[in-house]
Amino acid sequence: MRRNPRIGLALGSGSSRGWAHIGAIRALEARGVKPDIICGSSVGALVGGAFASGELERLEKWVTGLAWTTVVRLMDITWRGGLISGNRIFTVFRNNLFEKRDIADLPVKYGAIATELATGREVWLQHGDLLDAVRASCAIPGLFAPVVRDGTVLVDGGLVNPVPVSMCRALGADIVIAIDLSWGKLGPYKEKGGSRGLEIPPQQEQNDSSWIGRLLRRPRKEVDETRIPSIFEVFNTSLDIVEQRVARSRLAGDPADVLITPLLPHFGTMEYHRSTEAIAEGRAAVERMGPLLDRVLG
């Protein structure tokens, strides 16, 4: 008797754009697509972990309630390994979203990607505490402090494998649906959408007098004036370039059966409060690929 193909879902890195994964998963569920395997890199590991543990609804409820001021309050500033230690935000995740669970006990096969800082080696996290694995995968260099796991210093998985199709296939997926958030970060999409970088929303500027708020606020310039970008814009755009180039290279060598590309060119790295827009675009991206999904999965 012929078995049904095992479906893998590869969720890519992308900081605040990552909430688009929630909308994409919801749209896939509405089409009757139920992944057997889910692998994630960076924020994809976070959303994928919530899905694999049955906590996606709780995560969606939490992110749709975020305000910019909440995001700022969750930034516990440190200069040890990164700008933000990450303890505050991951304590919130531990207390409200993720129970202490071993990856091996999850109802859906799960894996996360991280990068070994000393060697640049790609590390596959498939055992141990789920949230610890997520935190390691999300450790954006320079922004979040690295994570020590099994005696190894780990940083963001997006540096080496931004869209982990290869891991899905290695774990047994016959068909892989990949969600790549790097489309639209650079080039014509970004120019059409504009770039807000780490800018604080205008409506918040009057109320946010914290030093971190001033630090992240981008000076206003005339539209036609060529300016030198801020250190944060240079750093984050450089990471975007690396992520996009690596993602396209990896996908060329190991392509997904269906590639879904949410377009969020105007999203800044830390604009996690814009979840409603991201989730809506995740749904729309799935619908744009509807005919191919029907053909591949039908």
mmCIF file of C-alpha atoms in Angstrom:
data_model
loop_
_atom_site.group_PDB
_atom_site.id
_atom_site.type_symbol
_atom_site.label_atom_id
_atom_site.label_comp_id
_atom_site.label_asym_id
_atom_site.label_seq_id
_atom_site.Cartn_x
_atom_site.Cartn_y
_atom_site.Cartn_z
ATOM 1 C CA MET A 1 0.000 0.000 0.000
ATOM 2 C CA ARG A 2 1.397 3.356 -1.014
ATOM 3 C CA ARG A 3 2.009 5.711 1.894
ATOM 4 C CA ASN A 4 1.250 9.410 1.834
ATOM 5 C CA PRO A 5 4.323 11.592 1.249
ATOM 6 C CA ARG A 6 5.844 13.111 4.362
ATOM 7 C CA ILE A 7 5.599 16.898 4.262
ATOM 8 C CA GLY A 8 8.385 19.067 5.643
ATOM 9 C CA LEU A 9 8.061 22.778 6.402
ATOM 10 C CA ALA A 10 11.258 24.868 6.358
ATOM 11 C CA LEU A 11 10.830 28.227 8.098
ATOM 12 C CA GLY A 12 13.433 30.854 7.276
ATOM 13 C CA SER A 13 15.164 33.514 9.323
ATOM 14 C CA GLY A 14 14.100 37.154 9.163
ATOM 15 C CA SER A 15 13.709 38.880 12.554
ATOM 16 C CA SER A 16 10.384 40.756 12.800
ATOM 17 C CA ARG A 17 9.315 39.439 9.411
ATOM 18 C CA GLY A 18 9.105 36.058 11.094
ATOM 19 C CA TRP A 19 5.530 36.586 12.236
ATOM 20 C CA ALA A 20 4.635 36.019 8.559
ATOM 21 C CA HIS A 21 5.310 32.343 9.282
ATOM 22 C CA ILE A 22 2.228 32.317 11.529
ATOM 23 C CA GLY A 23 -0.009 33.538 8.713
ATOM 24 C CA ALA A 24 1.552 31.116 6.255
ATOM 25 C CA ILE A 25 1.019 28.146 8.584
ATOM 26 C CA ARG A 26 -2.608 29.185 9.130
ATOM 27 C CA ALA A 27 -3.170 29.424 5.370
ATOM 28 C CA LEU A 28 -1.576 26.002 4.833
ATOM 29 C CA GLU A 29 -3.778 24.517 7.556
ATOM 30 C CA ALA A 30 -6.832 25.977 5.818
ATOM 31 C CA ARG A 31 -5.762 24.046 2.704
ATOM 32 C CA GLY A 32 -5.487 20.861 4.700
ATOM 33 C CA VAL A 33 -1.674 20.819 4.726
ATOM 34 C CA LYS A 34 -0.324 19.227 7.913
ATOM 35 C CA PRO A 35 3.488 19.120 8.125
ATOM 36 C CA ASP A 36 5.071 15.954 9.482
ATOM 37 C CA ILE A 37 8.435 17.662 9.940
ATOM 38 C CA ILE A 38 9.209 21.272 10.759
ATOM 39 C CA CYS A 39 12.654 22.870 10.735
ATOM 40 C CA GLY A 40 13.475 26.483 11.452
ATOM 41 C CA SER A 41 16.296 28.973 11.433
ATOM 42 C CA SER A 42 16.331 31.964 13.808
ATOM 43 C CA VAL A 43 12.779 33.345 14.134
ATOM 44 C CA GLY A 44 11.676 30.384 12.011
ATOM 45 C CA ALA A 45 12.926 28.134 14.819
ATOM 46 C CA LEU A 46 10.786 30.109 17.287
ATOM 47 C CA VAL A 47 7.565 29.896 15.274
ATOM 48 C CA GLY A 48 8.330 26.321 14.249
ATOM 49 C CA GLY A 49 8.900 25.347 17.873
ATOM 50 C CA ALA A 50 5.565 26.850 18.853
ATOM 51 C CA PHE A 51 3.846 24.902 16.091
ATOM 52 C CA ALA A 52 5.598 21.620 16.890
ATOM 53 C CA SER A 53 4.709 21.919 20.573
ATOM 54 C CA GLY A 54 1.074 22.849 19.947
ATOM 55 C CA GLU A 55 1.509 26.415 21.197
ATOM 56 C CA LEU A 56 1.119 28.368 17.953
ATOM 57 C CA GLU A 57 -2.236 29.811 18.990
ATOM 58 C CA ARG A 58 -0.758 31.156 22.230
ATOM 59 C CA LEU A 59 2.184 32.652 20.360
ATOM 60 C CA GLU A 60 -0.135 34.307 17.833
ATOM 61 C CA LYS A 61 -2.244 35.798 20.598
ATOM 62 C CA TRP A 62 0.850 37.155 22.322
ATOM 63 C CA VAL A 63 2.484 38.703 19.241
ATOM 64 C CA THR A 64 -0.722 40.359 18.045
ATOM 65 C CA GLY A 65 -0.929 42.108 21.410
ATOM 66 C CA LEU A 66 2.594 43.554 21.237
ATOM 67 C CA ALA A 67 3.088 47.319 21.228
ATOM 68 C CA TRP A 68 6.322 49.100 20.361
ATOM 69 C CA THR A 69 6.722 50.163 23.980
ATOM 70 C CA THR A 70 6.500 46.507 25.032
ATOM 71 C CA VAL A 71 9.251 45.597 22.574
ATOM 72 C CA VAL A 72 11.480 48.337 24.025
ATOM 73 C CA ARG A 73 10.844 47.166 27.597
ATOM 74 C CA LEU A 74 11.906 43.640 26.668
ATOM 75 C CA MET A 75 15.337 44.873 25.556
ATOM 76 C CA ASP A 76 17.676 44.072 28.436
ATOM 77 C CA ILE A 77 20.773 45.960 27.363
ATOM 78 C CA THR A 78 24.191 44.410 27.806
ATOM 79 C CA TRP A 79 27.552 44.784 26.107
ATOM 80 C CA ARG A 80 28.586 41.177 26.725
ATOM 81 C CA GLY A 81 28.437 39.382 23.415
ATOM 82 C CA GLY A 82 25.629 41.532 22.032
ATOM 83 C CA LEU A 83 23.500 44.622 22.535
ATOM 84 C CA ILE A 84 20.696 42.604 24.176
ATOM 85 C CA SER A 85 21.170 39.659 26.525
ATOM 86 C CA GLY A 86 17.802 38.118 25.644
ATOM 87 C CA ASN A 87 17.120 36.962 29.210
ATOM 88 C CA ARG A 88 14.021 39.104 29.597
ATOM 89 C CA ILE A 89 12.272 38.076 26.411
ATOM 90 C CA PHE A 90 13.049 34.380 26.795
ATOM 91 C CA THR A 91 11.874 34.453 30.401
ATOM 92 C CA VAL A 92 8.550 35.718 29.030
ATOM 93 C CA PHE A 93 8.510 32.861 26.521
ATOM 94 C CA ARG A 94 9.297 30.335 29.252
ATOM 95 C CA ASN A 95 6.593 31.610 31.595
ATOM 96 C CA ASN A 96 3.857 32.217 29.053
ATOM 97 C CA LEU A 97 4.442 30.251 25.867
ATOM 98 C CA PHE A 98 6.830 27.311 26.158
ATOM 99 C CA GLU A 99 6.698 24.716 28.876
ATOM 100 C CA LYS A 100 9.984 22.942 29.540
ATOM 101 C CA ARG A 101 9.874 20.243 26.895
ATOM 102 C CA ASP A 102 12.456 18.049 25.227
ATOM 103 C CA ILE A 103 12.573 18.220 21.445
ATOM 104 C CA ALA A 104 12.421 14.423 21.267
ATOM 105 C CA ASP A 105 9.011 14.452 22.999
ATOM 106 C CA LEU A 106 7.308 16.867 20.600
ATOM 107 C CA PRO A 107 4.333 15.503 18.607
ATOM 108 C CA VAL A 108 5.862 16.825 15.365
ATOM 109 C CA LYS A 109 9.459 16.080 14.361
ATOM 110 C CA TYR A 110 11.419 19.300 14.861
ATOM 111 C CA GLY A 111 14.879 20.693 14.274
ATOM 112 C CA ALA A 112 16.545 24.094 14.573
ATOM 113 C CA ILE A 113 19.647 25.536 12.913
ATOM 114 C CA ALA A 114 22.440 27.366 14.741
ATOM 115 C CA THR A 115 25.989 28.421 13.866
ATOM 116 C CA GLU A 116 29.091 27.523 15.860
ATOM 117 C CA LEU A 117 30.801 30.869 16.403
ATOM 118 C CA ALA A 118 34.376 29.539 16.584
ATOM 119 C CA THR A 119 34.294 27.633 13.293
ATOM 120 C CA GLY A 120 31.248 28.775 11.314
ATOM 121 C CA ARG A 121 30.019 25.178 11.372
ATOM 122 C CA GLU A 122 26.302 24.553 10.831
ATOM 123 C CA VAL A 123 24.786 22.929 13.910
ATOM 124 C CA TRP A 124 21.528 20.962 13.883
ATOM 125 C CA LEU A 125 19.671 21.113 17.194
ATOM 126 C CA GLN A 126 17.495 18.017 17.574
ATOM 127 C CA HIS A 127 17.663 17.200 21.272
ATOM 128 C CA GLY A 128 17.417 18.839 24.667
ATOM 129 C CA ASP A 129 15.215 21.667 25.861
ATOM 130 C CA LEU A 130 13.134 23.241 23.081
ATOM 131 C CA LEU A 131 13.419 26.853 24.225
ATOM 132 C CA ASP A 132 17.179 26.564 24.697
ATOM 133 C CA ALA A 133 17.473 25.400 21.085
ATOM 134 C CA VAL A 134 15.241 28.246 19.898
ATOM 135 C CA ARG A 135 17.286 30.796 21.798
ATOM 136 C CA ALA A 136 20.530 29.557 20.254
ATOM 137 C CA SER A 137 19.046 29.676 16.756
ATOM 138 C CA CYS A 138 17.789 33.249 17.328
ATOM 139 C CA ALA A 139 21.063 34.745 18.622
ATOM 140 C CA ILE A 140 21.544 37.420 15.938
ATOM 141 C CA PRO A 141 25.247 38.410 15.993
ATOM 142 C CA GLY A 142 25.841 41.775 17.617
ATOM 143 C CA LEU A 143 22.218 42.104 18.680
ATOM 144 C CA PHE A 144 21.521 39.108 20.940
ATOM 145 C CA ALA A 145 24.191 37.529 23.113
ATOM 146 C CA PRO A 146 25.468 34.126 21.946
ATOM 147 C CA VAL A 147 24.293 30.959 23.688
ATOM 148 C CA VAL A 148 26.504 28.254 25.173
ATOM 149 C CA ARG A 149 25.007 24.825 24.500
ATOM 150 C CA ASP A 150 26.795 21.510 25.041
ATOM 151 C CA GLY A 151 30.032 23.426 25.576
ATOM 152 C CA THR A 152 29.770 25.252 22.236
ATOM 153 C CA VAL A 153 29.150 28.966 21.637
ATOM 154 C CA LEU A 154 26.268 29.286 19.185
ATOM 155 C CA VAL A 155 24.784 32.182 17.216
ATOM 156 C CA ASP A 156 22.020 32.733 14.664
ATOM 157 C CA GLY A 157 21.385 29.850 12.261
ATOM 158 C CA GLY A 158 20.557 32.300 9.487
ATOM 159 C CA LEU A 159 24.265 32.884 8.914
ATOM 160 C CA VAL A 160 24.764 29.420 7.411
ATOM 161 C CA ASN A 161 21.344 28.017 6.508
ATOM 162 C CA PRO A 162 18.632 30.699 6.421
ATOM 163 C CA VAL A 163 15.964 28.370 4.948
ATOM 164 C CA PRO A 164 16.656 24.813 6.208
ATOM 165 C CA VAL A 165 15.338 22.723 3.328
ATOM 166 C CA SER A 166 18.328 20.406 3.674
ATOM 167 C CA MET A 167 17.466 19.587 7.284
ATOM 168 C CA CYS A 168 13.850 18.803 6.374
ATOM 169 C CA ARG A 169 14.991 16.342 3.726
ATOM 170 C CA ALA A 170 17.555 14.751 6.063
ATOM 171 C CA LEU A 171 14.818 14.186 8.657
ATOM 172 C CA GLY A 172 12.746 12.297 6.109
ATOM 173 C CA ALA A 173 10.574 14.799 4.222
ATOM 174 C CA ASP A 174 9.449 13.724 0.759
ATOM 175 C CA ILE A 175 7.969 17.124 -0.100
ATOM 176 C CA VAL A 176 9.367 20.363 1.340
ATOM 177 C CA ILE A 177 7.489 23.635 1.530
ATOM 178 C CA ALA A 178 9.898 26.480 2.308
ATOM 179 C CA ILE A 179 9.141 29.999 3.494
ATOM 180 C CA ASP A 180 11.914 32.445 2.607
ATOM 181 C CA LEU A 181 11.644 35.845 4.291
ATOM 182 C CA SER A 182 14.702 37.331 2.582
ATOM 183 C CA TRP A 183 12.809 38.192 -0.614
ATOM 184 C CA GLY A 184 12.086 41.891 -0.719
ATOM 185 C CA LYS A 185 14.813 42.879 1.754
ATOM 186 C CA LEU A 186 16.976 44.392 -0.977
ATOM 187 C CA GLY A 187 16.662 45.771 -4.485
ATOM 188 C CA PRO A 188 13.425 46.798 -6.238
ATOM 189 C CA TYR A 189 11.040 45.440 -3.581
ATOM 190 C CA LYS A 190 12.768 47.405 -0.850
ATOM 191 C CA GLU A 191 12.843 50.563 -2.961
ATOM 192 C CA LYS A 192 9.090 50.303 -3.575
ATOM 193 C CA GLY A 193 8.270 49.639 0.040
ATOM 194 C CA GLY A 194 10.716 52.042 1.599
ATOM 195 C CA SER A 195 13.012 51.156 4.488
ATOM 196 C CA ARG A 196 12.316 51.985 8.094
ATOM 197 C CA GLY A 197 15.279 50.145 9.551
ATOM 198 C CA LEU A 198 15.202 50.407 13.348
ATOM 199 C CA GLU A 199 13.200 53.623 13.344
ATOM 200 C CA ILE A 200 10.656 54.093 16.090
ATOM 201 C CA PRO A 201 7.128 54.550 14.689
ATOM 202 C CA PRO A 202 6.263 58.273 14.447
ATOM 203 C CA GLN A 203 3.293 57.900 16.774
ATOM 204 C CA GLN A 204 5.609 56.634 19.501
ATOM 205 C CA GLU A 205 8.280 59.305 19.235
ATOM 206 C CA GLN A 206 6.583 61.762 21.545
ATOM 207 C CA ASN A 207 6.061 59.163 24.261
ATOM 208 C CA ASP A 208 9.346 57.279 24.143
ATOM 209 C CA SER A 209 12.091 59.206 25.905
ATOM 210 C CA SER A 210 14.161 56.171 26.905
ATOM 211 C CA TRP A 211 17.795 56.151 25.858
ATOM 212 C CA ILE A 212 17.291 52.953 23.882
ATOM 213 C CA GLY A 213 14.465 54.672 22.040
ATOM 214 C CA ARG A 214 16.748 57.572 21.168
ATOM 215 C CA LEU A 215 19.486 55.144 20.194
ATOM 216 C CA LEU A 216 17.270 53.293 17.730
ATOM 217 C CA ARG A 217 15.569 56.363 16.325
ATOM 218 C CA ARG A 218 16.916 57.273 12.899
ATOM 219 C CA PRO A 219 17.582 60.969 12.221
ATOM 220 C CA ARG A 220 15.141 62.456 9.750
ATOM 221 C CA LYS A 221 16.582 63.737 6.465
ATOM 222 C CA GLU A 222 15.201 65.303 3.341
ATOM 223 C CA VAL A 223 14.014 62.691 0.826
ATOM 224 C CA ASP A 224 16.389 63.812 -1.908
ATOM 225 C CA GLU A 225 19.428 64.129 0.345
ATOM 226 C CA THR A 226 22.067 61.402 0.148
ATOM 227 C CA ARG A 227 23.109 60.574 3.660
ATOM 228 C CA ILE A 228 25.468 58.279 5.466
ATOM 229 C CA PRO A 229 23.359 55.530 7.098
ATOM 230 C CA SER A 230 23.526 54.951 10.834
ATOM 231 C CA ILE A 231 25.709 52.204 12.300
ATOM 232 C CA PHE A 232 22.594 50.111 12.941
ATOM 233 C CA GLU A 233 21.393 50.486 9.351
ATOM 234 C CA VAL A 234 24.820 49.500 7.998
ATOM 235 C CA PHE A 235 25.012 46.487 10.305
ATOM 236 C CA ASN A 236 21.489 45.232 9.652
ATOM 237 C CA THR A 237 21.602 45.818 5.900
ATOM 238 C CA SER A 238 24.917 43.942 5.781
ATOM 239 C CA LEU A 239 23.296 41.000 7.571
ATOM 240 C CA ASP A 240 20.401 41.191 5.102
ATOM 241 C CA ILE A 241 22.842 40.946 2.198
ATOM 242 C CA VAL A 242 24.573 37.919 3.700
ATOM 243 C CA GLU A 243 21.281 36.221 4.554
ATOM 244 C CA GLN A 244 19.756 36.767 1.121
ATOM 245 C CA ARG A 245 22.845 35.619 -0.770
ATOM 246 C CA VAL A 246 23.294 32.530 1.402
ATOM 247 C CA ALA A 247 19.581 31.679 1.191
ATOM 248 C CA ARG A 248 19.517 31.860 -2.610
ATOM 249 C CA SER A 249 22.710 29.842 -2.874
ATOM 250 C CA ARG A 250 21.432 27.114 -0.564
ATOM 251 C CA LEU A 251 18.032 26.999 -2.254
ATOM 252 C CA ALA A 252 19.671 26.722 -5.672
ATOM 253 C CA GLY A 253 21.601 23.676 -4.538
ATOM 254 C CA ASP A 254 18.733 22.076 -2.614
ATOM 255 C CA PRO A 255 15.482 23.640 -3.845
ATOM 256 C CA ALA A 256 12.164 23.311 -2.098
ATOM 257 C CA ASP A 257 9.227 21.719 -3.872
ATOM 258 C CA VAL A 258 7.202 24.848 -3.125
ATOM 259 C CA LEU A 259 8.855 28.162 -2.229
ATOM 260 C CA ILE A 260 6.683 30.740 -0.470
ATOM 261 C CA THR A 261 8.032 34.300 -0.361
ATOM 262 C CA PRO A 262 6.254 36.844 1.861
ATOM 263 C CA LEU A 263 7.176 40.369 0.746
ATOM 264 C CA LEU A 264 7.798 42.709 3.679
ATOM 265 C CA PRO A 265 10.423 45.156 2.370
ATOM 266 C CA HIS A 266 9.571 47.962 4.757
ATOM 267 C CA PHE A 267 9.962 45.966 7.972
ATOM 268 C CA GLY A 268 12.743 46.969 10.359
ATOM 269 C CA THR A 269 14.701 44.352 12.273
ATOM 270 C CA MET A 270 13.072 45.072 15.634
ATOM 271 C CA GLU A 271 9.542 45.974 14.510
ATOM 272 C CA TYR A 272 8.003 42.952 16.199
ATOM 273 C CA HIS A 273 4.899 44.968 17.076
ATOM 274 C CA ARG A 274 3.790 44.928 13.406
ATOM 275 C CA SER A 275 2.598 41.340 13.624
ATOM 276 C CA THR A 276 -0.825 41.934 12.078
ATOM 277 C CA GLU A 277 0.733 43.113 8.806
ATOM 278 C CA ALA A 278 3.258 40.280 8.764
ATOM 279 C CA ILE A 279 0.671 37.579 9.472
ATOM 280 C CA ALA A 280 -1.592 38.929 6.731
ATOM 281 C CA GLU A 281 1.266 38.888 4.213
ATOM 282 C CA GLY A 282 2.136 35.325 5.225
ATOM 283 C CA ARG A 283 -1.394 34.248 4.373
ATOM 284 C CA ALA A 284 -1.311 36.178 1.104
ATOM 285 C CA ALA A 285 2.018 34.611 0.097
ATOM 286 C CA VAL A 286 0.536 31.125 0.469
ATOM 287 C CA GLU A 287 -2.488 32.073 -1.601
ATOM 288 C CA ARG A 288 -0.221 33.378 -4.371
ATOM 289 C CA MET A 289 1.321 29.917 -4.569
ATOM 290 C CA GLY A 290 -2.026 28.120 -4.315
ATOM 291 C CA PRO A 291 -2.017 26.545 -7.816
ATOM 292 C CA LEU A 292 1.467 25.092 -7.300
ATOM 293 C CA LEU A 293 0.544 23.761 -3.848
ATOM 294 C CA ASP A 294 -2.507 22.065 -5.323
ATOM 295 C CA ARG A 295 -0.424 20.540 -8.099
ATOM 296 C CA VAL A 296 2.377 19.277 -5.829
ATOM 297 C CA LEU A 297 0.185 18.049 -2.978
ATOM 298 C CA GLY A 298 -2.887 17.018 -4.950
#
